[in-house]
Coordinates of C-alpha atoms in Angstrom, one line a residue:
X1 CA 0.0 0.0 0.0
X2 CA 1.8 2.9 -1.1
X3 CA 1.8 6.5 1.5
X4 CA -0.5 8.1 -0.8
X5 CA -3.6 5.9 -0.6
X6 CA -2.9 4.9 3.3
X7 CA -3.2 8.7 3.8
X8 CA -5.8 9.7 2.0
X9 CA -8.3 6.8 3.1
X10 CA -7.6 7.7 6.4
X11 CA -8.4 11.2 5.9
X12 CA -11.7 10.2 4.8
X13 CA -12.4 8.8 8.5
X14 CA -12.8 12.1 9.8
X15 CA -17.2 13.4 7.9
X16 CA -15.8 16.9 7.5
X17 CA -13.3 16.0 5.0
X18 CA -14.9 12.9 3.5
X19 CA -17.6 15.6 3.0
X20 CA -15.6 17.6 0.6
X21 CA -13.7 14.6 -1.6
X22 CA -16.9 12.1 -2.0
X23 CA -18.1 13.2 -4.9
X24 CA -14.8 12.8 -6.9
X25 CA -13.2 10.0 -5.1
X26 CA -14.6 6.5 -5.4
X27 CA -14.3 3.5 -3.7
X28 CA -13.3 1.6 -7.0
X29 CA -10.2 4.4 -7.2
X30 CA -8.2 2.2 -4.0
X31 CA -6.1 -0.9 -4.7
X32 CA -8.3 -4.0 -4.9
X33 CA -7.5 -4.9 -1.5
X34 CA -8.9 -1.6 -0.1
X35 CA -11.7 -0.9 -2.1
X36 CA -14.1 -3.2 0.6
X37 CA -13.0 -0.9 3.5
X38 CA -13.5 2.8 1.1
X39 CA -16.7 1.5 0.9
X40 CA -17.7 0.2 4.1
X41 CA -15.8 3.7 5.0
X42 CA -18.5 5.3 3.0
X43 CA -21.6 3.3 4.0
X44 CA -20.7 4.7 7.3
X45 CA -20.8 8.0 7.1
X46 CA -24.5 7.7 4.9
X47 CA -25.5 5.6 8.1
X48 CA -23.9 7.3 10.8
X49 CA -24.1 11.0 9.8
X50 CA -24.0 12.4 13.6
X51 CA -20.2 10.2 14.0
X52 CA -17.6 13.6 13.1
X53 CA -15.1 11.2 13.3
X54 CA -15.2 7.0 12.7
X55 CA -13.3 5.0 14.6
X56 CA -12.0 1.4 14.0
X57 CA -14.7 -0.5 15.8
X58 CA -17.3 1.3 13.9
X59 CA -15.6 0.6 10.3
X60 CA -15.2 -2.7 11.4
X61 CA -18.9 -3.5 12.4
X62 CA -20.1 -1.9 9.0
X63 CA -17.5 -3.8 7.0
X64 CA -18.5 -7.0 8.7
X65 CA -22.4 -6.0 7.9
X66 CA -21.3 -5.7 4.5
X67 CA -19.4 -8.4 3.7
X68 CA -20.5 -11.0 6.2
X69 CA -19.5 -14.1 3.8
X70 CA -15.7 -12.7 3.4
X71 CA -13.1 -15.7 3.5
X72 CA -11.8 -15.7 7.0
X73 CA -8.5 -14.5 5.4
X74 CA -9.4 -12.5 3.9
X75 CA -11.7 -10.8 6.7
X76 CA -8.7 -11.4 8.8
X77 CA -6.3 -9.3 6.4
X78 CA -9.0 -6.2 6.4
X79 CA -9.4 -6.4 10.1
X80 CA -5.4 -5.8 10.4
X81 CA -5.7 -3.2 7.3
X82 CA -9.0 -1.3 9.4
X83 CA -6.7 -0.8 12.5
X84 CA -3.5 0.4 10.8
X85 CA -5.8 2.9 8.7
X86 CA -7.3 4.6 12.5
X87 CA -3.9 4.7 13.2
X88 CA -2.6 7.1 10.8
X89 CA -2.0 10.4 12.6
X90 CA -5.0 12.9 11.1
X91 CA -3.6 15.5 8.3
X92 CA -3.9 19.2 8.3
X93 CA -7.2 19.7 6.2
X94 CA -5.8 21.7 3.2
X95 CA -3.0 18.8 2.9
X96 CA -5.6 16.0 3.1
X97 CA -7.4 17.8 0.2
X98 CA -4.3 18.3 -1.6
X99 CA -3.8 14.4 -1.2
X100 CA -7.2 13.6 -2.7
X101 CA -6.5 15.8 -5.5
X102 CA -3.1 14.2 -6.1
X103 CA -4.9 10.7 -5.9
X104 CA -7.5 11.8 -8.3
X105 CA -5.0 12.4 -10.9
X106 CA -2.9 9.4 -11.1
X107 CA -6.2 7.4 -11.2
X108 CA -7.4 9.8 -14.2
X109 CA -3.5 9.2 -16.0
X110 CA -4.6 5.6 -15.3
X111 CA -7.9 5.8 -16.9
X112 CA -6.4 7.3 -19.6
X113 CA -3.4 4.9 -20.2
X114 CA -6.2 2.2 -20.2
X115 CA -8.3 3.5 -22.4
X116 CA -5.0 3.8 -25.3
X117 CA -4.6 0.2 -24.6
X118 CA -8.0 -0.4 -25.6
X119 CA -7.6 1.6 -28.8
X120 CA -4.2 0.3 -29.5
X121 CA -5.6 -3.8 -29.6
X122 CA -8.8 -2.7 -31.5
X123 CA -11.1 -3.0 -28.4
X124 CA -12.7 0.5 -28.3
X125 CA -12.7 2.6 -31.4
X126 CA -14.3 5.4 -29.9
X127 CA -11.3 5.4 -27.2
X128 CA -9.9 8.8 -29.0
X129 CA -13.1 10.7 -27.6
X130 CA -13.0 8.9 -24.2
X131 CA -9.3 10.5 -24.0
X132 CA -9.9 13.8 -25.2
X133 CA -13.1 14.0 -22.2
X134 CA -10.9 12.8 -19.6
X135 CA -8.0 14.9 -20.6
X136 CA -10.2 18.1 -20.3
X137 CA -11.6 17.3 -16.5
X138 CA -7.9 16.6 -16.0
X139 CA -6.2 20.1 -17.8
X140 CA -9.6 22.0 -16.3
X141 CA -9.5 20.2 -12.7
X142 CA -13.1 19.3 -12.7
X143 CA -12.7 16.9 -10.2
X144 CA -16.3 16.8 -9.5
X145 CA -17.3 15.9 -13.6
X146 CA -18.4 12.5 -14.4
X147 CA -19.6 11.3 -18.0
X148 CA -23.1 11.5 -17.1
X149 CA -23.3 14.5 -14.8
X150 CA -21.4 17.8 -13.4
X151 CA -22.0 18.6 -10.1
X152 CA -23.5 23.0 -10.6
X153 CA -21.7 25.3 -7.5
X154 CA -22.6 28.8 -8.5
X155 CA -23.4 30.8 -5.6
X156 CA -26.6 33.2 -5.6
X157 CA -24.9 36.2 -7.1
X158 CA -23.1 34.0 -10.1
X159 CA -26.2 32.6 -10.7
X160 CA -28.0 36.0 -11.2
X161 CA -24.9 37.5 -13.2
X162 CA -25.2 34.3 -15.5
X163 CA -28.6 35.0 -16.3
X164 CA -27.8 38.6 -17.0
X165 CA -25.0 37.8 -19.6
X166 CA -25.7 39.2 -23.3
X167 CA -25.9 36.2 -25.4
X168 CA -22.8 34.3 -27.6
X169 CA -24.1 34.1 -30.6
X170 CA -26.1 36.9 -32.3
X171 CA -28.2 36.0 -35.3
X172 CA -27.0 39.5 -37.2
X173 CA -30.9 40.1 -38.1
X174 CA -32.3 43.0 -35.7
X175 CA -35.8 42.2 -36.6
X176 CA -35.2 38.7 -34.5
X177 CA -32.7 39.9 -32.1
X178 CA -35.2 42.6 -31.2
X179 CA -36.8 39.4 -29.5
X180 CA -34.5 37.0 -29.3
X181 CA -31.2 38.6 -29.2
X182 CA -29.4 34.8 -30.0
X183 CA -28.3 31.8 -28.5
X184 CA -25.2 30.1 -25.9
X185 CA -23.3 27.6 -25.3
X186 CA -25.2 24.2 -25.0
X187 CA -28.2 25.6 -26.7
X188 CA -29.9 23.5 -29.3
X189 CA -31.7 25.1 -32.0
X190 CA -33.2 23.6 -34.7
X191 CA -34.1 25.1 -38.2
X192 CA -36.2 24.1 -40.6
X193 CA -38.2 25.0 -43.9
X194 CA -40.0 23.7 -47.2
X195 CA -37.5 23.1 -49.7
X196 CA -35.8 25.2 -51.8
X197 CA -37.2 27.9 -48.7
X198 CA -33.4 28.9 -47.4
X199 CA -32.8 26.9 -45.0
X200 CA -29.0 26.4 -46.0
X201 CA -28.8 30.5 -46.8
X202 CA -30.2 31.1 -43.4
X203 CA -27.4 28.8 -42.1
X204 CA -25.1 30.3 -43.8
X205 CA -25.6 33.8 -42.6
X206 CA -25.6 32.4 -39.3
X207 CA -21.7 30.7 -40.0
X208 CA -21.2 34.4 -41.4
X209 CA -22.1 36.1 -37.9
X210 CA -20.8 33.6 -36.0
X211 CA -17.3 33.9 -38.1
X212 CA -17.1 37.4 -37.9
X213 CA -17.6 37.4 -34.4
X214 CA -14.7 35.3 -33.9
X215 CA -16.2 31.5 -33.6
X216 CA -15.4 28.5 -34.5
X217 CA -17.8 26.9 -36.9
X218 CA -18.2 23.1 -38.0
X219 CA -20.6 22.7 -40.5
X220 CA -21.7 19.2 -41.8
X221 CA -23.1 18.8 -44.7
X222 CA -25.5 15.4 -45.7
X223 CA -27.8 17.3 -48.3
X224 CA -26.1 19.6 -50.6
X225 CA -22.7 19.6 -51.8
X226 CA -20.1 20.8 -48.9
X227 CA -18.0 23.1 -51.1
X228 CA -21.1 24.7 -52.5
X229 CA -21.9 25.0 -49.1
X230 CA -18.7 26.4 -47.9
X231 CA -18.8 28.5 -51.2
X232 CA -22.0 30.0 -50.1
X233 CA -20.9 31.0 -46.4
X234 CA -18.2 32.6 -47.7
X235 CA -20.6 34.9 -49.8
X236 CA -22.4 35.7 -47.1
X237 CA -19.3 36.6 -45.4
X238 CA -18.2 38.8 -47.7
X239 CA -22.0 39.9 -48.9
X240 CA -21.0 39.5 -52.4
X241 CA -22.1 37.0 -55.0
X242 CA -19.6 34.5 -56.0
X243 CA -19.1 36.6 -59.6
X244 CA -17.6 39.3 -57.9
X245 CA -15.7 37.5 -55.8
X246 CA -14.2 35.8 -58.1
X247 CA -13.2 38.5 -60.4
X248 CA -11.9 40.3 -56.8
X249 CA -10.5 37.0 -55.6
X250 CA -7.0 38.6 -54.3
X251 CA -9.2 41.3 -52.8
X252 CA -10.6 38.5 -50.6
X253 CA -8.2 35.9 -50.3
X254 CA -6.2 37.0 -47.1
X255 CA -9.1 37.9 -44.8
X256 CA -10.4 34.6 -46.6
X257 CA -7.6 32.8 -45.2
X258 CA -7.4 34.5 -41.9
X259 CA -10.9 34.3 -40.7
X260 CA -12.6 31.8 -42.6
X261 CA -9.2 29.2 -43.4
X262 CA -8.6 29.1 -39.6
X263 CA -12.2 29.0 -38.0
X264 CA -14.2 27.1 -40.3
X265 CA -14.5 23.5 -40.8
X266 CA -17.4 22.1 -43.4
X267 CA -17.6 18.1 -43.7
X268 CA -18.7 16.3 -46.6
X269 CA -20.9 13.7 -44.0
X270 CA -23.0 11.2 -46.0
X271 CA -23.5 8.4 -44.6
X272 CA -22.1 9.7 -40.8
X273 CA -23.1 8.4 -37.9
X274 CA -24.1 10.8 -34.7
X275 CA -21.0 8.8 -32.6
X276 CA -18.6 10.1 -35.6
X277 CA -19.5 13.3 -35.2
X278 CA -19.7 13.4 -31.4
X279 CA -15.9 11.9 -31.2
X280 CA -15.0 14.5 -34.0
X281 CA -16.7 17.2 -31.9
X282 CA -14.8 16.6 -28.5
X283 CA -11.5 16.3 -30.5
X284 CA -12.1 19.4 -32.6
X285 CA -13.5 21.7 -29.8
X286 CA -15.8 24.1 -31.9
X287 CA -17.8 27.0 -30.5
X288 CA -21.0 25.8 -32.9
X289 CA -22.1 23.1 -34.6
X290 CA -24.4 22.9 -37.7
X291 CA -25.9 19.4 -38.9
X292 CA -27.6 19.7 -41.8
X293 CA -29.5 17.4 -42.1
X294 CA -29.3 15.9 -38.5
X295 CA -32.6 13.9 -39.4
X296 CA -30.5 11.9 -42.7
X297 CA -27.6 10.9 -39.5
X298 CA -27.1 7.4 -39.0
X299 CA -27.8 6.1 -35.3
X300 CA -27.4 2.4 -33.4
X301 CA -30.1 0.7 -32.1
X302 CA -33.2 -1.2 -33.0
X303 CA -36.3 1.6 -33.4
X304 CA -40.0 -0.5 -34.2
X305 CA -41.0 3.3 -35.3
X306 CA -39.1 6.1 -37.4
X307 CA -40.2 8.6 -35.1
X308 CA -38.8 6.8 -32.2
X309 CA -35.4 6.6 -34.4
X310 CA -35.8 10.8 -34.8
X311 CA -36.2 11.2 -30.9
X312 CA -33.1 9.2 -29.9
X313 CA -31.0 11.2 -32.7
X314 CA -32.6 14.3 -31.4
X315 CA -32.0 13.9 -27.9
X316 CA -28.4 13.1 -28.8
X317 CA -28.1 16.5 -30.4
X318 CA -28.7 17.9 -27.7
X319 CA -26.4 16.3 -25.5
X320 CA -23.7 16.9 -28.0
X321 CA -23.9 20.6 -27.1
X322 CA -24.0 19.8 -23.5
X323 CA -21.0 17.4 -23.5
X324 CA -19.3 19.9 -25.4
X325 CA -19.9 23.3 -24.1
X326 CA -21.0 24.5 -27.9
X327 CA -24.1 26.2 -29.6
X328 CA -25.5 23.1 -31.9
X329 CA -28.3 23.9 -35.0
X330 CA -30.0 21.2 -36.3
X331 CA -31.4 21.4 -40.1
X332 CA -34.3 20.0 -40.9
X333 CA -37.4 19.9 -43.5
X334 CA -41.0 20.8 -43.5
X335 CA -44.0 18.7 -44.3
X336 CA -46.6 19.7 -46.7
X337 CA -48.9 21.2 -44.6
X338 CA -46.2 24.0 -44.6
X339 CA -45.9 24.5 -48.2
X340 CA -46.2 28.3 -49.4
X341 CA -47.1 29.1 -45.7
X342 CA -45.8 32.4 -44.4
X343 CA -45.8 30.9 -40.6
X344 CA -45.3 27.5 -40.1
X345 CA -44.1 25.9 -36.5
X346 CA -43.2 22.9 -35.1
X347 CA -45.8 21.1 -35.3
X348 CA -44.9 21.1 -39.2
X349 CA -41.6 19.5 -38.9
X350 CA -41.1 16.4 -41.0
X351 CA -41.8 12.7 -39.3
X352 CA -42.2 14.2 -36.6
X353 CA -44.8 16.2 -34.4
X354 CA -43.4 15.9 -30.9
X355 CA -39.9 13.8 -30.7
X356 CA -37.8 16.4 -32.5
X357 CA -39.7 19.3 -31.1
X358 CA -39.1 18.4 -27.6
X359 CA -35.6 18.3 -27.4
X360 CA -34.9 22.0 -28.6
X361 CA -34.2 24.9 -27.3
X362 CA -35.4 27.2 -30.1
X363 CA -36.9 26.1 -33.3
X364 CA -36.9 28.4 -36.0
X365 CA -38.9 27.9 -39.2
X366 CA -38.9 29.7 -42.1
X367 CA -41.9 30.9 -44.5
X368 CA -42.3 31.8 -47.6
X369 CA -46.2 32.8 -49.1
X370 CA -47.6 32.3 -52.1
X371 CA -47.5 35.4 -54.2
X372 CA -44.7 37.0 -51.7
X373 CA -41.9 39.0 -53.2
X374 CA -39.3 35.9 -54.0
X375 CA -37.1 37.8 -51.4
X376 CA -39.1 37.7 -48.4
X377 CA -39.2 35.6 -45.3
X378 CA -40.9 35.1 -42.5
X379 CA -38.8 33.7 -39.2
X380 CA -41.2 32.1 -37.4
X381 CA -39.8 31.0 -33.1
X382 CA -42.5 28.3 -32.3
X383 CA -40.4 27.0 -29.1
X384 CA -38.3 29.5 -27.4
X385 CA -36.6 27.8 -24.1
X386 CA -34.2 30.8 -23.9
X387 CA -36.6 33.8 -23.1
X388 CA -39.8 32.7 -23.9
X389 CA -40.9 34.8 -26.7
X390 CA -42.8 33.1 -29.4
X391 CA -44.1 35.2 -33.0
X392 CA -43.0 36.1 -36.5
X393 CA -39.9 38.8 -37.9
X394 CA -39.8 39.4 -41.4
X395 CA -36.3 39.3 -43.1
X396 CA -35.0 39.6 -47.0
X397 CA -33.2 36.9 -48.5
X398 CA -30.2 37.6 -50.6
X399 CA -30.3 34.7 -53.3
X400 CA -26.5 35.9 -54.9
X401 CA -25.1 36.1 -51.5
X402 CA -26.9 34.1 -48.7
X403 CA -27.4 36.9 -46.5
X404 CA -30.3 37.5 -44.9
X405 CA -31.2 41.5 -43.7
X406 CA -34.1 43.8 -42.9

């Protein structure tokens, strides 16, 4: 038993300090031999929460409760191991703490080295991600993450300031943002529209915004072609129509190269599955995420119903942006029933009425009227979980460019 575990389970004797490290260190973190008595150590204090401080006939009663048919020798080696523990002179508590965060990171540099092992005998192909997710709680010491949830601290004030913040991600359209301003991190939007609407144009004025405001985008494209689609976000960029920039090309090409070569990332996805993209995601780091179309991504699993398939991909969507602290857009289409409609909303979304819907954040659909100037649109927010507001704003659609303005 090496200094540092002896230690640090012994620190965890005294409820104050076991207090502050249970949430980050396990029972299954302890040499095999230990792990019995970390959790019989923890059963403890659960059962015993008035005991400040446990003592060795009290670990020993609970182990013994625990684990009443232990081989004799094995009870008779944790016995031995119980009484040497409540011997250990008690630490200063800033040094116990520093002991639990010490042990916490050689078991992550474990974790880690296990899961390149896996990847390196063809056991786990998905180890990369795995890595990348355990390297950022280590770099980041969030001691208190897990894979499935992160323990929230903010105090009263930092939870008001939070909810006073401007948002990330503006939509560069003042007729929306005089409503909904735009989105953050770990939002999930989804977009979606009739064909041949401007769904992909609305997109990429979005990339536009979010590129001039500094962000990195990745867009993935399962519909159209990606370098159209890249071509068309740089217009938009730019607000020029692909003509002009081509006869201006050297005009362009450095900005081009500085904002656009280094932030944006558009993938040619057919055929992707949502696991791909996840891994490719928590590798990359992006600020925002577009998936168009996030409905055409493959998923595992057995689904008896196509809707039921949409809701699982859906939900995973969204947990893509929470995972990964990004803004993530979904594209999607329209049913008929929203064909040369002006306002269309959610219920309108194709293949599904409910599944998609209930996962987003915002869901934006677009409009376009029959008889409507060609150019007009209609932005229609039939789900708003950011600040509630729900109605129409009317934007212009630059076909030759992309952009969208008022």
């Amino acid at each position: 038993m090496e200094n540092l575990e002896l230690n640090l389970l012994a620190s965890t004797l005294r409820t104050e300090h076991w207090e502050k490290i249970k949430n980050f260190i396990t029972p299954q973190m302890f040499p095999k031999e230990w792990r019995s008595i970390a959790q019989a150590i923890t059963e403890a204090h659960l059962k015993y929460d008035n005991i400040e401080l446990l003592d060795a006939k009290t670990v020993h009663a609970v182990h013994g409760m625990m684990f009443p048919a232990m081989p004799d020798s094995k009870g008779d080696e944790a016995n031995e191991l119980i009484t040497s523990l409540c011997s250990v002179p008690e630490m200063d508590d800033n040094l116990a703490y520093d002991y639990a965060k010490k042990f916490w990171q050689r078991s992550m540099a474990k974790q880690i080295g296990e899961k390149a092992v896996q990847f390196w005998v063809g056991d786990d192909e998905n180890a990369f991600s795995d890595i990348a997710k355990l390297m950022d709680r280590v770099t980041n010491n969030s001691m208190e993450g897990h894979e499935t949830f992160t323990i929230v601290h903010e105090s009263f004030d930092e939870l008001i300031e939070s909810s006073n913040k401007p948002p990330e991600f503006l939509f560069g359209i003042p007729s929306m943002e005089e409503h909904l301003p735009g989105m953050n991190r770990a939002d999930f939007g989804v977009i979606f529209a009739r064909p041949e609407v401007g769904k992909t144009s609305f997109c990429a004025h979005l990339v536009a915004q979010y590129l001039a405001q500094g962000k990195k985008v990745h867009y993935w494209a399962n519909e159209e072609l990606a370098k159209k689609v890249k071509l068309r976000i740089t217009t938009a960029f730019f607000d020029i129509d692909k003509y002009t920039l081509l006869e201006n090309r050297h005009d362009y090409k450095s900005t081009y190269d500085d904002v656009i070569g280094n932030n944006l990332v558009v993938i040619d996805s057919v055929g992707t599955d949502i696991t791909e993209i996840n891994s490719f995601t928590t590798l990359n780091k992006p600020d925002v995420i577009f998936i168009d179309q996030l409905d055409k991504v493959k998923i595992g699993g057995d689904f008896g119903r196509g809707d039921e398939r949409l809701k699982e991909l859906y939900v995973m969507g969204r947990e893509l942006g929470k995972r990964n602290d990004c803004l993530v857009w979904a594209v999607s289409q329209a049913n008929y029933e929203a064909h040369q409609r002006e306002i269309i909303d959610f219920s309108m979304m194709d293949n599904s009425r409910t599944g998609k819907a209930g996962e987003a954040d915002v869901i934006l659909g677009i409009g376009k009227g029959l008889g409507v100037d060609d150019n007009t649109r209609f932005l229609t927010i039939s789900k708003n979980k950011v600040n509630g507001w729900h109605g129409t704003a009317h934007a212009f659609l630059n076909i030759a460019t992309g952009k969208y303005y008022v």
